[in-house]
Coordinates of C-alpha atoms and ligand atoms in Angstrom, one line a residue:
X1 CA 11.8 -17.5 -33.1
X2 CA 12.7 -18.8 -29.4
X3 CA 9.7 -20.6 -27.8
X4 CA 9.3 -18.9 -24.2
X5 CA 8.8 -22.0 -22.8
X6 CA 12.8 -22.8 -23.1
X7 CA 13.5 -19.9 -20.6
X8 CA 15.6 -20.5 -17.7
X9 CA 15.2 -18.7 -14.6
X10 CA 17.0 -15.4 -15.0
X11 CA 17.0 -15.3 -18.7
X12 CA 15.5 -12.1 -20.2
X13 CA 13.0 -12.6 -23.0
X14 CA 14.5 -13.8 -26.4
X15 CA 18.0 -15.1 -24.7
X16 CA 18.9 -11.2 -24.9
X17 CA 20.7 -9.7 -21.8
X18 CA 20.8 -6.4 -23.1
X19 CA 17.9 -4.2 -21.4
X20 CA 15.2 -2.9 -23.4
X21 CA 16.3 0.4 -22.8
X22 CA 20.2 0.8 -21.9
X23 CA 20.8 2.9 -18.9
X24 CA 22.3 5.8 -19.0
X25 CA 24.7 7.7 -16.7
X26 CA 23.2 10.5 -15.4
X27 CA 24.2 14.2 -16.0
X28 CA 26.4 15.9 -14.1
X29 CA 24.3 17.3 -10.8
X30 CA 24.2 18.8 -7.2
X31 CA 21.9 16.9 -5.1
X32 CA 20.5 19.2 -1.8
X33 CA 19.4 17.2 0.8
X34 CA 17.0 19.3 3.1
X35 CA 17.0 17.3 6.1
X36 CA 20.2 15.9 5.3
X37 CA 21.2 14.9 9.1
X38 CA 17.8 13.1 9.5
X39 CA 16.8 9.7 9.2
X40 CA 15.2 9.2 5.4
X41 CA 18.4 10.3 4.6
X42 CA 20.7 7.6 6.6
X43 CA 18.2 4.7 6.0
X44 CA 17.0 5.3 2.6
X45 CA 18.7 7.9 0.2
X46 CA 22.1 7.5 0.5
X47 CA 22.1 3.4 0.1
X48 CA 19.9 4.3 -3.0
X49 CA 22.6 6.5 -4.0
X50 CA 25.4 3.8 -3.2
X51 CA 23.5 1.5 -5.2
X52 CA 23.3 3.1 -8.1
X53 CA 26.9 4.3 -7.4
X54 CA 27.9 0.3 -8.1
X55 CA 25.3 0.3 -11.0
X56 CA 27.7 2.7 -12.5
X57 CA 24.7 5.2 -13.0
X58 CA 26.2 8.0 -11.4
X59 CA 28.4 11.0 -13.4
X60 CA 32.0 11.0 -12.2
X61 CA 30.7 15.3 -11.1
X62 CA 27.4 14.0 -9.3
X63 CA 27.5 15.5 -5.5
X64 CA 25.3 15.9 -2.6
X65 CA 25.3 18.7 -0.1
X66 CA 23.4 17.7 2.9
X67 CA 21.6 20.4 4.5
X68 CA 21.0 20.5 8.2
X69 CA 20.6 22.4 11.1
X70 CA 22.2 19.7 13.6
X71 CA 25.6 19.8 14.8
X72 CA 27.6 18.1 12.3
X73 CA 30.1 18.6 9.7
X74 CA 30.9 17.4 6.4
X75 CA 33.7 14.8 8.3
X76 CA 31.1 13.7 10.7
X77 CA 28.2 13.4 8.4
X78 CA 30.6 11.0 6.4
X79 CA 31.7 8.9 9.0
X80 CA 28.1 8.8 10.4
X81 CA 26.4 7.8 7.1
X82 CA 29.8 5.2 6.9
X83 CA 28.4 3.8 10.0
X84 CA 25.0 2.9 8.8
X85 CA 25.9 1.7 5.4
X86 CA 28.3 -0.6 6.9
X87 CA 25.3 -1.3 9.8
X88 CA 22.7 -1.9 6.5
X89 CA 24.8 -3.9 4.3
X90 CA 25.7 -6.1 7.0
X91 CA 21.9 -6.5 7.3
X92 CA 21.6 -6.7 3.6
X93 CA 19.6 -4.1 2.6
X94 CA 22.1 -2.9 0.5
X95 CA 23.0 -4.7 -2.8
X96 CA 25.8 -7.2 -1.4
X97 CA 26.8 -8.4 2.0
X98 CA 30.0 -6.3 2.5
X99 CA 30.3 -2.2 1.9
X100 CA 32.1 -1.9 -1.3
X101 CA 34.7 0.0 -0.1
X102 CA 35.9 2.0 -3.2
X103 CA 32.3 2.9 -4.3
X104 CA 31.3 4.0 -0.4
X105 CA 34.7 6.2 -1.3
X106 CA 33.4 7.4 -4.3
X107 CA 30.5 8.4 -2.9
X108 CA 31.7 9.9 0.9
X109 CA 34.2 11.7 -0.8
X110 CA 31.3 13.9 -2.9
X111 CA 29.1 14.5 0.2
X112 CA 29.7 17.5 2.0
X113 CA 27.4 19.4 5.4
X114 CA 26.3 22.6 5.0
X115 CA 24.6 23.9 8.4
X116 CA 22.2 26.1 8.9
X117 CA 18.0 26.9 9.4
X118 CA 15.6 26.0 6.5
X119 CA 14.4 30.0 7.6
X120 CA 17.6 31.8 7.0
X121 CA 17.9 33.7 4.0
X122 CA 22.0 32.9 4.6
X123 CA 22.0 29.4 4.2
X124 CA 20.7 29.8 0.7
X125 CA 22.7 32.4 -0.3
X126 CA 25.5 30.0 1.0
X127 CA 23.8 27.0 -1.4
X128 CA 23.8 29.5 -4.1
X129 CA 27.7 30.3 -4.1
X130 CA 28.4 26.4 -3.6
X131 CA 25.8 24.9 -5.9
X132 CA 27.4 27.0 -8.9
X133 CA 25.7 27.1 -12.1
X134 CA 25.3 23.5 -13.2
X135 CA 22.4 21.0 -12.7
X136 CA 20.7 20.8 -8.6
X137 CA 18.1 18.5 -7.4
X138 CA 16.4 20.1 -4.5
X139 CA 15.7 17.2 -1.8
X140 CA 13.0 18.2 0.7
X141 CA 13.5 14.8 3.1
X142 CA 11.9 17.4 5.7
X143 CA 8.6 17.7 7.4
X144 CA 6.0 18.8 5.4
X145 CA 5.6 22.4 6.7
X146 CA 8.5 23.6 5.6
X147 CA 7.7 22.4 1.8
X148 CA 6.7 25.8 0.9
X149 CA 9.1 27.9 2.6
X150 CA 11.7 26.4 1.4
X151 CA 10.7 26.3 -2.2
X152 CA 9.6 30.1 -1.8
X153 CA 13.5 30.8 -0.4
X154 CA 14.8 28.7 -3.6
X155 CA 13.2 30.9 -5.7
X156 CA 14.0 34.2 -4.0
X157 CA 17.7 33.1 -3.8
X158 CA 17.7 33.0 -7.7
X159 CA 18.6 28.6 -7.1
X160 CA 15.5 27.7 -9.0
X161 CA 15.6 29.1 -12.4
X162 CA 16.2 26.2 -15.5
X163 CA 18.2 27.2 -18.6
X164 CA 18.8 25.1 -22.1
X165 CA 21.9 23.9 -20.0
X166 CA 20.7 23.9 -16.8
X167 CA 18.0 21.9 -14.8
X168 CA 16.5 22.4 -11.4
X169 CA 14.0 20.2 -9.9
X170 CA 12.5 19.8 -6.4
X171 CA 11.1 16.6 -4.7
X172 CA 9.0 16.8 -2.8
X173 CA 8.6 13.7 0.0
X174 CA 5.0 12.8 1.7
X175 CA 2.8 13.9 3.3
X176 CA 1.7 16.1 0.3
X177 CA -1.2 17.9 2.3
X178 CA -4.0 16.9 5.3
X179 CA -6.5 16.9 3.3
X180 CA -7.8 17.9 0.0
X181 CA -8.2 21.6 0.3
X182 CA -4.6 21.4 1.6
X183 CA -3.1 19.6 -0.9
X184 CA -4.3 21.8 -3.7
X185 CA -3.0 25.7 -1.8
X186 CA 0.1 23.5 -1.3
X187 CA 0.6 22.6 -5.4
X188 CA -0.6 26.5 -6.3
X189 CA 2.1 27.4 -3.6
X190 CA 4.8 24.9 -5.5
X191 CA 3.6 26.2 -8.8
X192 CA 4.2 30.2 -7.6
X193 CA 7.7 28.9 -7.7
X194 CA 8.1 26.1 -10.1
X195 CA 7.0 25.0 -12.9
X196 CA 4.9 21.6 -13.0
X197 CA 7.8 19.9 -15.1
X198 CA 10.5 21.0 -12.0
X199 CA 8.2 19.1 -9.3
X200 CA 9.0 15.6 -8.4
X201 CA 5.9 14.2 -6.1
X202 CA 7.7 10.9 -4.6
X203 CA 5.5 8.3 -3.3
X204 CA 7.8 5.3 -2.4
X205 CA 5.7 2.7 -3.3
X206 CA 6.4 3.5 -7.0
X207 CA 9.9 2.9 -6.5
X208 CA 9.2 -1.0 -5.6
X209 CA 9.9 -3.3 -8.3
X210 CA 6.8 -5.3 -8.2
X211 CA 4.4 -2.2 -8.6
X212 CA 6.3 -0.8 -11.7
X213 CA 5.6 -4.8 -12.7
X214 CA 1.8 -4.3 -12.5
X215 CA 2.1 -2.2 -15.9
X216 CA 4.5 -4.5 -17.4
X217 CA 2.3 -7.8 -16.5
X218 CA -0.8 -5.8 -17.5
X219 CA 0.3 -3.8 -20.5
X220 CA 3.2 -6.1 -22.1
X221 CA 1.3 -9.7 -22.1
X222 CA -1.6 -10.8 -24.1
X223 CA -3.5 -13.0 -22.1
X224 CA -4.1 -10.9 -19.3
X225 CA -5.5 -7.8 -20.8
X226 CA -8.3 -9.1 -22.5
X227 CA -9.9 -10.7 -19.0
X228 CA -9.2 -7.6 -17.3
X229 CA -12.8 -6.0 -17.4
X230 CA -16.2 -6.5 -15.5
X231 CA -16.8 -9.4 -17.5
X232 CA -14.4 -11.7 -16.2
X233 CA -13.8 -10.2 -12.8
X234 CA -15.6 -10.5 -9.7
X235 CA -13.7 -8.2 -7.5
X236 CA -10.6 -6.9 -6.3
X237 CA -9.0 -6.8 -3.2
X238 CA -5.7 -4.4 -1.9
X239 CA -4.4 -5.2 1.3
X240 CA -1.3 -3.2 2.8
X241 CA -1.1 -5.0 6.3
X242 CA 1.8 -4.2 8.9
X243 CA 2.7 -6.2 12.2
X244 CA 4.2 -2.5 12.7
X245 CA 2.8 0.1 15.4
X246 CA 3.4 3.7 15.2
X247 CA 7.1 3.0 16.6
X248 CA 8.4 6.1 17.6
X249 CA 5.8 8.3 15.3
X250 CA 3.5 8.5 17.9
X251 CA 3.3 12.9 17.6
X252 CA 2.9 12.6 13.8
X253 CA 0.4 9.8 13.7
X254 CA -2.5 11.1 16.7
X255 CA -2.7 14.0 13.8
X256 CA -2.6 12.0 10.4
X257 CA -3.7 8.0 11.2
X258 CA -4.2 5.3 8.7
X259 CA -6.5 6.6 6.1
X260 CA -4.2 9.8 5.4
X261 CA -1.2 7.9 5.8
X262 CA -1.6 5.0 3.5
X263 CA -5.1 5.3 1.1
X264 CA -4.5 8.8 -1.1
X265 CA -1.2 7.9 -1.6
X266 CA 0.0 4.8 -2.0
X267 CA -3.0 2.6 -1.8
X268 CA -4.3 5.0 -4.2
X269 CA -1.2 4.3 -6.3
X270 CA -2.0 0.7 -6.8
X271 CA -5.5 1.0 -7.3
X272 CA -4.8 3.1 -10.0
X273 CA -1.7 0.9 -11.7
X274 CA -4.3 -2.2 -11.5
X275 CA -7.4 0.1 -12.8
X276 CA -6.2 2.6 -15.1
X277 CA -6.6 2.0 -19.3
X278 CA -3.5 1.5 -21.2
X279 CA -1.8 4.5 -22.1
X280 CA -1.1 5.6 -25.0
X281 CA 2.6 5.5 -24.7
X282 CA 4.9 5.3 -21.7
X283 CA 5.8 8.5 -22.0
X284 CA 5.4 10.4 -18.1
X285 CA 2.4 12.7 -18.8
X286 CA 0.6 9.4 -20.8
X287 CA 0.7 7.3 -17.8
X288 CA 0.1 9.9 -15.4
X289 CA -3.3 10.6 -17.6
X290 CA -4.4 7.9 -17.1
X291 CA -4.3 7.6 -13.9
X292 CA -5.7 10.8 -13.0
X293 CA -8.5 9.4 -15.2
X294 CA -9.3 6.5 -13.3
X295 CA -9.3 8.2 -10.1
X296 CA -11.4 10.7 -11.2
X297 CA -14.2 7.8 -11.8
X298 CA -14.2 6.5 -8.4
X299 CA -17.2 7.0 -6.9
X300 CA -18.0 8.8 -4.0
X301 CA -17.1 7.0 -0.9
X302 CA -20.5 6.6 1.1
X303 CA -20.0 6.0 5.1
X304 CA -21.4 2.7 5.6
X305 CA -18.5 1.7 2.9
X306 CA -16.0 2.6 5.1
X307 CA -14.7 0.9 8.5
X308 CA -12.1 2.2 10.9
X309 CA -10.0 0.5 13.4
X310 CA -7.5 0.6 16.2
X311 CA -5.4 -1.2 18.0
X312 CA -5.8 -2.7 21.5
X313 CA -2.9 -4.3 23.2
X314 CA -2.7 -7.9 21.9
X315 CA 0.4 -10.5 20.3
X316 CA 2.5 -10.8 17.2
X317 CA 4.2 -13.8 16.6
X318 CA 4.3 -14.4 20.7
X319 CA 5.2 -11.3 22.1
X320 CA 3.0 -9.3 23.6
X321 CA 2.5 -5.7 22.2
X322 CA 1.0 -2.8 23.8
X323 CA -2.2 -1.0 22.7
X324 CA -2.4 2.3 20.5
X325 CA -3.1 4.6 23.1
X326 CA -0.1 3.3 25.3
X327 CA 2.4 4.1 23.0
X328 CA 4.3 7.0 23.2
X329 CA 3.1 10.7 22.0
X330 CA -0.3 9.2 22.3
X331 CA -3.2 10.1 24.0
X332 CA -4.4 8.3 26.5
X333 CA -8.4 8.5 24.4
X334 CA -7.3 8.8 21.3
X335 CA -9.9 8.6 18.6
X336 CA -6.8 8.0 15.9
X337 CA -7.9 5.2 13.5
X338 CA -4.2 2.9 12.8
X339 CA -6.5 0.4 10.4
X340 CA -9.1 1.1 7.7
X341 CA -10.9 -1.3 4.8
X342 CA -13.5 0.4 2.4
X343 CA -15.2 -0.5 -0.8
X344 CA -14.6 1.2 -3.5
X345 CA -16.8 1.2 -7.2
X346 CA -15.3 2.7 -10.4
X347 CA -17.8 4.2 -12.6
X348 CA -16.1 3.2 -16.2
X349 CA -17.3 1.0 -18.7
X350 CA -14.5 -1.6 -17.6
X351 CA -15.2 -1.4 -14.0
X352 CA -18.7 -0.8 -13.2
X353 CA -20.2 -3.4 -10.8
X354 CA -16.8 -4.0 -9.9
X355 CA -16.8 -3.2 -6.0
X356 CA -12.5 -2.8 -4.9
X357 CA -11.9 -3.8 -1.3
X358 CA -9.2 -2.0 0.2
X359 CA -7.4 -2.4 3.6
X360 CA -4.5 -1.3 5.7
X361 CA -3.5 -1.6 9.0
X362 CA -0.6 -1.6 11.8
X363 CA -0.3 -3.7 14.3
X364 CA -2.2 -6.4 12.1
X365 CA -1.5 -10.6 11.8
X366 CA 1.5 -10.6 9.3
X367 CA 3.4 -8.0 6.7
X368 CA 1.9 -8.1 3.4
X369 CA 0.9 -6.1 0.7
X370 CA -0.6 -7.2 -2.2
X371 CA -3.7 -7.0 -4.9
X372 CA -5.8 -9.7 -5.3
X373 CA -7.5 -9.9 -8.6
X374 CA -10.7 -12.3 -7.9
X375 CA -12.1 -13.9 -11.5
X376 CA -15.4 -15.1 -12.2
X377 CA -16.6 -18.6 -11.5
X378 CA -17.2 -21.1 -14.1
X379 CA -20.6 -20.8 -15.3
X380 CA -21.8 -23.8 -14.4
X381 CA -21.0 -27.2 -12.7
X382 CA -19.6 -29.3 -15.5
X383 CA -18.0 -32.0 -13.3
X384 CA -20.7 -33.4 -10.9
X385 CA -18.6 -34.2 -8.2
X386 CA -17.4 -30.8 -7.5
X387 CA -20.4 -27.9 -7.6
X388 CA -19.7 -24.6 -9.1
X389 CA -20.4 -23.2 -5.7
X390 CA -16.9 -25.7 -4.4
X391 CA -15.1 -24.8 -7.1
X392 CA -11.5 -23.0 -6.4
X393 CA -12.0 -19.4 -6.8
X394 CA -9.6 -18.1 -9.8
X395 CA -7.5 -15.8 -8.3
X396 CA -4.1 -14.1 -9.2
X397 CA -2.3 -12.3 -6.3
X398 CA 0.1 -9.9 -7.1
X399 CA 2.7 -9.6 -4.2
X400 CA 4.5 -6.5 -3.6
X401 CA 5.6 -7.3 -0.1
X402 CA 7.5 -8.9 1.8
X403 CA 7.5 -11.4 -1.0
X404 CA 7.4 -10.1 -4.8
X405 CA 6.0 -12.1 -7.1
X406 CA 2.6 -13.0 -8.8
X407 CA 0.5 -15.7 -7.6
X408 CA -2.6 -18.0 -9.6
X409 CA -5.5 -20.4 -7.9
X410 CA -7.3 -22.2 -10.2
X411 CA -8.7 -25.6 -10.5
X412 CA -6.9 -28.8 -11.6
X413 CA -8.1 -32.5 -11.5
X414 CA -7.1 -34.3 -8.7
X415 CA -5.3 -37.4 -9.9
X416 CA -7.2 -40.6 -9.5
X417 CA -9.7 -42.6 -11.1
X418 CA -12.5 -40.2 -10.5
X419 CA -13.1 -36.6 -12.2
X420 CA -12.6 -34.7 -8.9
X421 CA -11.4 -31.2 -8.5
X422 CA -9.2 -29.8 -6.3
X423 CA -7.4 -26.0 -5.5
X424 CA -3.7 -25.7 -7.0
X425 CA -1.6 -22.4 -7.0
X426 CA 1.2 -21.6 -9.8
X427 CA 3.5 -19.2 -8.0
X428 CA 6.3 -16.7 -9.9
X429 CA 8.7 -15.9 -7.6
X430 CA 10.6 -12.8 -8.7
X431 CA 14.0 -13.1 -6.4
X432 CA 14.1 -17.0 -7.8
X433 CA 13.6 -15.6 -11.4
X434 CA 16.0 -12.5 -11.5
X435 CA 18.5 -12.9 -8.5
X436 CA 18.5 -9.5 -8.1
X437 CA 19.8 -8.2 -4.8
X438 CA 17.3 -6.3 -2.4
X439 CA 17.2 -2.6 -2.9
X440 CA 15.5 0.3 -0.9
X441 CA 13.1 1.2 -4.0
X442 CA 14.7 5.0 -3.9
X443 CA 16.9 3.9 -6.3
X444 CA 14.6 3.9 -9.7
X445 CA 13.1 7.3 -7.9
X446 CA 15.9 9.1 -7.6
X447 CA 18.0 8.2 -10.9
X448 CA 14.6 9.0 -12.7
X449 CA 14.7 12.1 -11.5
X450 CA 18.5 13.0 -12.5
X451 CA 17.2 11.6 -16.2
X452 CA 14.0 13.9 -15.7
X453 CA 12.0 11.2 -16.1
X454 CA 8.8 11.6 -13.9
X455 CA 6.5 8.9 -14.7
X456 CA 6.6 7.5 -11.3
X457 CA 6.1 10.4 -9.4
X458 CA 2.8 12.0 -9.4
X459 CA 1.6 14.7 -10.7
X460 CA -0.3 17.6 -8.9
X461 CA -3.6 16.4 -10.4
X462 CA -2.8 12.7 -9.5
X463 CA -2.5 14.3 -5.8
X464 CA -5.6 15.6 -5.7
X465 CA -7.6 12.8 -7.6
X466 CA -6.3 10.8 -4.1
X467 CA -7.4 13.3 -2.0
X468 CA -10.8 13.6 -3.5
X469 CA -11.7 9.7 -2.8
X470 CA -10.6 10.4 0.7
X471 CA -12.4 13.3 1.6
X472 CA -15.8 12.4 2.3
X473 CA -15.0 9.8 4.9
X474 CA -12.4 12.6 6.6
X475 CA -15.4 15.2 6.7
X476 CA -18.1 12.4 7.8
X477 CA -16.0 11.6 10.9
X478 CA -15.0 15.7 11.4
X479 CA -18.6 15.5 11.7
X480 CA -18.6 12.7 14.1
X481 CA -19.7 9.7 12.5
X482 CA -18.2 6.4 12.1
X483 CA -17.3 4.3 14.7
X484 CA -14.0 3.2 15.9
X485 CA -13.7 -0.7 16.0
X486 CA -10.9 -2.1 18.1
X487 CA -9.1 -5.0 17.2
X488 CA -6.5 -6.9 19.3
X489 CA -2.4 -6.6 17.7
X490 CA -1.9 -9.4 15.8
X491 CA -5.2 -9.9 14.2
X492 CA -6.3 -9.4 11.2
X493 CA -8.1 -6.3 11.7
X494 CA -11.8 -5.9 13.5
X495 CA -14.6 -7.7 13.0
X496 CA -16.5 -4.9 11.6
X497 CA -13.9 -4.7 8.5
X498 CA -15.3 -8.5 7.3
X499 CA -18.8 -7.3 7.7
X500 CA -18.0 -5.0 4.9
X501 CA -17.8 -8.1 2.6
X502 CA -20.0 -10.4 4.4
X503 CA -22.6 -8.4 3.5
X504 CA -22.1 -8.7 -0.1
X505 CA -21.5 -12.1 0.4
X506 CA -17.7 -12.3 0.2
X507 CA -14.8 -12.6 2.4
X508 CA -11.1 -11.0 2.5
X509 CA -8.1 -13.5 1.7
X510 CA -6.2 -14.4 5.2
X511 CA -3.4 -12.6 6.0
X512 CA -2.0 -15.3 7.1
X513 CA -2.1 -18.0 4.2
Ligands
BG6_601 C1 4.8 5.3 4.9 C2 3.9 5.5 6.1 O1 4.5 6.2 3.9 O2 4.7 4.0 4.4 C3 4.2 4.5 7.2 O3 4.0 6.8 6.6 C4 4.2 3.1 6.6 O4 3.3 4.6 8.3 C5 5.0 3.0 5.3 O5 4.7 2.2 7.6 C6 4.8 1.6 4.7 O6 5.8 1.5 3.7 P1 6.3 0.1 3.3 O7 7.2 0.3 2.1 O8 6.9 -0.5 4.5 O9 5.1 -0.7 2.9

């Protein structure tokens, strides 16, 4: 047997380059794009779909019919989604530094604009005649109160019904409700339609590498696993920080702001890929078990856990940027929060004393999400010259953004005649390691879902298992508690947000290191 240690940077396990599972080409299918003159479309769908058009994952009768009520055609669409690929790849945020020409050809030539209202009983009866009989994914990249007329119209147009030959599915983008009351009449609305095996619950950050990696590191190792408890870990921290404001979101935000945005969903997400118990297989319903399960043992957030901010104006990097309530579509009070940390306790035999610091933010010091997994210290000071107390903390980062990789800090000897200890990282870089080209993340969502595989999208119980750890801080401040901190753009957040861990006598990593 090969020893691992003789592994060169982009070498898969065992000197064997053939994936664990080959891909497959997808089945023949219709992709609707509701929506499909907006933006998610032009920035992030159809470079996924490119990509995976030069992945070769694509059948030679895949198509997408963009649906729109804008004043386009199929000729314009194409040129116009040309455009941007040409604009993105140039960029490199597509897989190579040029367009591929024949695979953009490949791909143009299959798209095609069918205009009309999400509310007109015609433009389904016009999807109907041109999606035929075959295979259609139903792509709601539309706000979210149309989610439930437009899967109601599907259904009364005859476009949702499966058969042994046929499949129709239906994603669904964020935001999947306001709150949790919302989120559950909007799955028994879906489900009056669908059937839960048809609904495909996206939440982008399962479609970035390094997040489907927190399973692998976790579940496919052996020396991680069995540290992984309340034994051997001191506490956790998730930070999703952006030197982002609202941009031009401004309408959308004043109504949602940072805890609905970020915490049920995707925060949520890794909380519950870096929590959850193994499952039992890999298998879409397993995993999605399991997470359900760990969410379902969070405990009920109290207010004093919880801190909200927002930004004033302030500087990132230099420039100056402009407080919340100047930007645009905002009010001039607002009472928005665009920041918020909390602590969070699992009550489960693996995690009980356990607190989990969260925290997200616009407008903050630098980009970066990641989980920090803080161990225990050493039990007791062995080497005199360094006290347990001035010992390195042990600490592996996992880093989802802007870098991806996974991080250690540990303790090493400092060379020299004395024994003296000193703080050393061991750093695995995933772009150095696999040379893989940058992709949007909607690539591994939507092939998935042409496969029918929906382990990383979430199920209606994994919805509301989010919602539920939210909702007592939304109704304490519909009641009017909880203050609203402000912190200048460009730091790391307000002071109130490291009181939450001063007072248990710890203190967040800097955003900055
Ligand atoms: C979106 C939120 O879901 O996620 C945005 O609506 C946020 O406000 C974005 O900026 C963050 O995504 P990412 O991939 O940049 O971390």
């Amino acid at each position: 047997m090969s020893e691992s240690l003789e592994l060169e940077p982009g070498t898969p396990p065992e000197d064997d380059d053939r994936p664990l599972v080959a891909p497959r080409r997808s089945p023949p299918c219709t992709l609707v794009i509701f929506g499909g003159g907006g933006d998610l479309t032009r920035r992030l769908l159809v470079p996924a779909i490119y990509n995976l058009v030069g992945a070769g994952l694509l059948d030679e009768a895949f198509s997408i019919i963009a649906v729109d009520w804008s004043d386009l055609d199929s000729e314009g669409l194409r040129r116009e989604l040309g455009d941007t690929m040409r604009q993105f790849v140039s960029q490199r945020r597509a897989s190579a530094s040029e367009l591929h020409e024949a695979d953009w050809h490949w791909l143009s030539e299959r798209i095609s604009f069918l205009r009309g209202s999400f509310d007109d009983e015609q433009t389904y009866r016009t999807l109907a005649s041109r999606c035929g009989v075959g295979n259609c994914v139903f792509y709601l990249a539309v706000a979210a109160r149309f989610f439930g007329s437009i899967v109601g119209r599907l259904e009364a147009a005859g476009l949702t019904g499966e058969t042994e030959t046929r499949f129709r599915r239906v994603v669904v983008e964020k935001p999947f409700g306001f709150d949790l009351p919302s989120a559950r009449a909007l799955n028994a609305q879906l489900r009056q339609a669908l059937d839960e095996s048809q609904i495909y619950r996206i939440d982008h950050y399962l479609g970035k590498e390094t997040v489907q990696n927190i399973l692998a590191l976790r579940f496919s190792n052996g020396f991680f696993e069995p540290l992984w408890n309340r034994q051997n870990i001191d506490h956790v921290q998730i930070t999703a920080a952006e030197t982002v404001g609202v941009e031009k979101r401004g309408r959308f935000y004043e109504t949602t702001g940072a805890l609905r945005d970020m915490v049920p969903n995707h925060i949520m997400q890794l909380l519950a890929m870096v929590a959850m118990e193994a499952p039992i297989s890999f298998e879409a319903d397993a995993v999605r078990d399991e997470k359900s399960k760990v969410l379902a043992a969070v405990h009920k957030l109290a207010a004093d856990d919880i801190v909200r901010g927002q930004y004033a104006a302030g500087s990132i990097a230099g420039r100056a940027m402009a407080g919340y309530r100047e930007e645009p579509d905002v009010a001039p009070d607002s009472g928005t929060e665009t920041f918020v940390a909390m602590k969070l306790s699992i009550d489960n035999w693996r995690w009980s004393g356990v607190p989990f610091y969260l925290r997200t933010g616009k407008r903050l010091t630098t980009r970066k999400t990641e989980i920090a997994i803080h161990f225990k210290q050493a039990p007791y000071a062995l080497f005199r010259e360094t006290p347990v107390d001035k010992l390195t903390p042990n600490i592996m980062v996992l880093q989802i953004q802007p870098s991806e990789g996974v991080t250690m800090q540990f303790s090493a000897k400092v060379p020299g005649p004395t024994v003296k200890l000193g703080g050393v990282r061991m750093k695995f870089d995933y772009a150095d390691w696999f040379q893989e080209g940058p992709s949007t993340g909607y690539e591994t969502l939507i092939y998935d879902c042409l496969i029918g595989d929906a382990t990383l999208f979430q199920r209606a119980d994994n919805i509301e298992a989010g919602w539920s750890v939210v909702q007592p801080a939304l109704d304490s401040w519909h009641e009017g508690n909880g203050d609203l901190h402000p912190y200048a753009a460009g730091r790391p957040g307000p002071d109130a947000a490291d009181a939450l861990l001063a007072r248990d006598g710890r203190h967040w990593l800097r955003l900055n290191a």
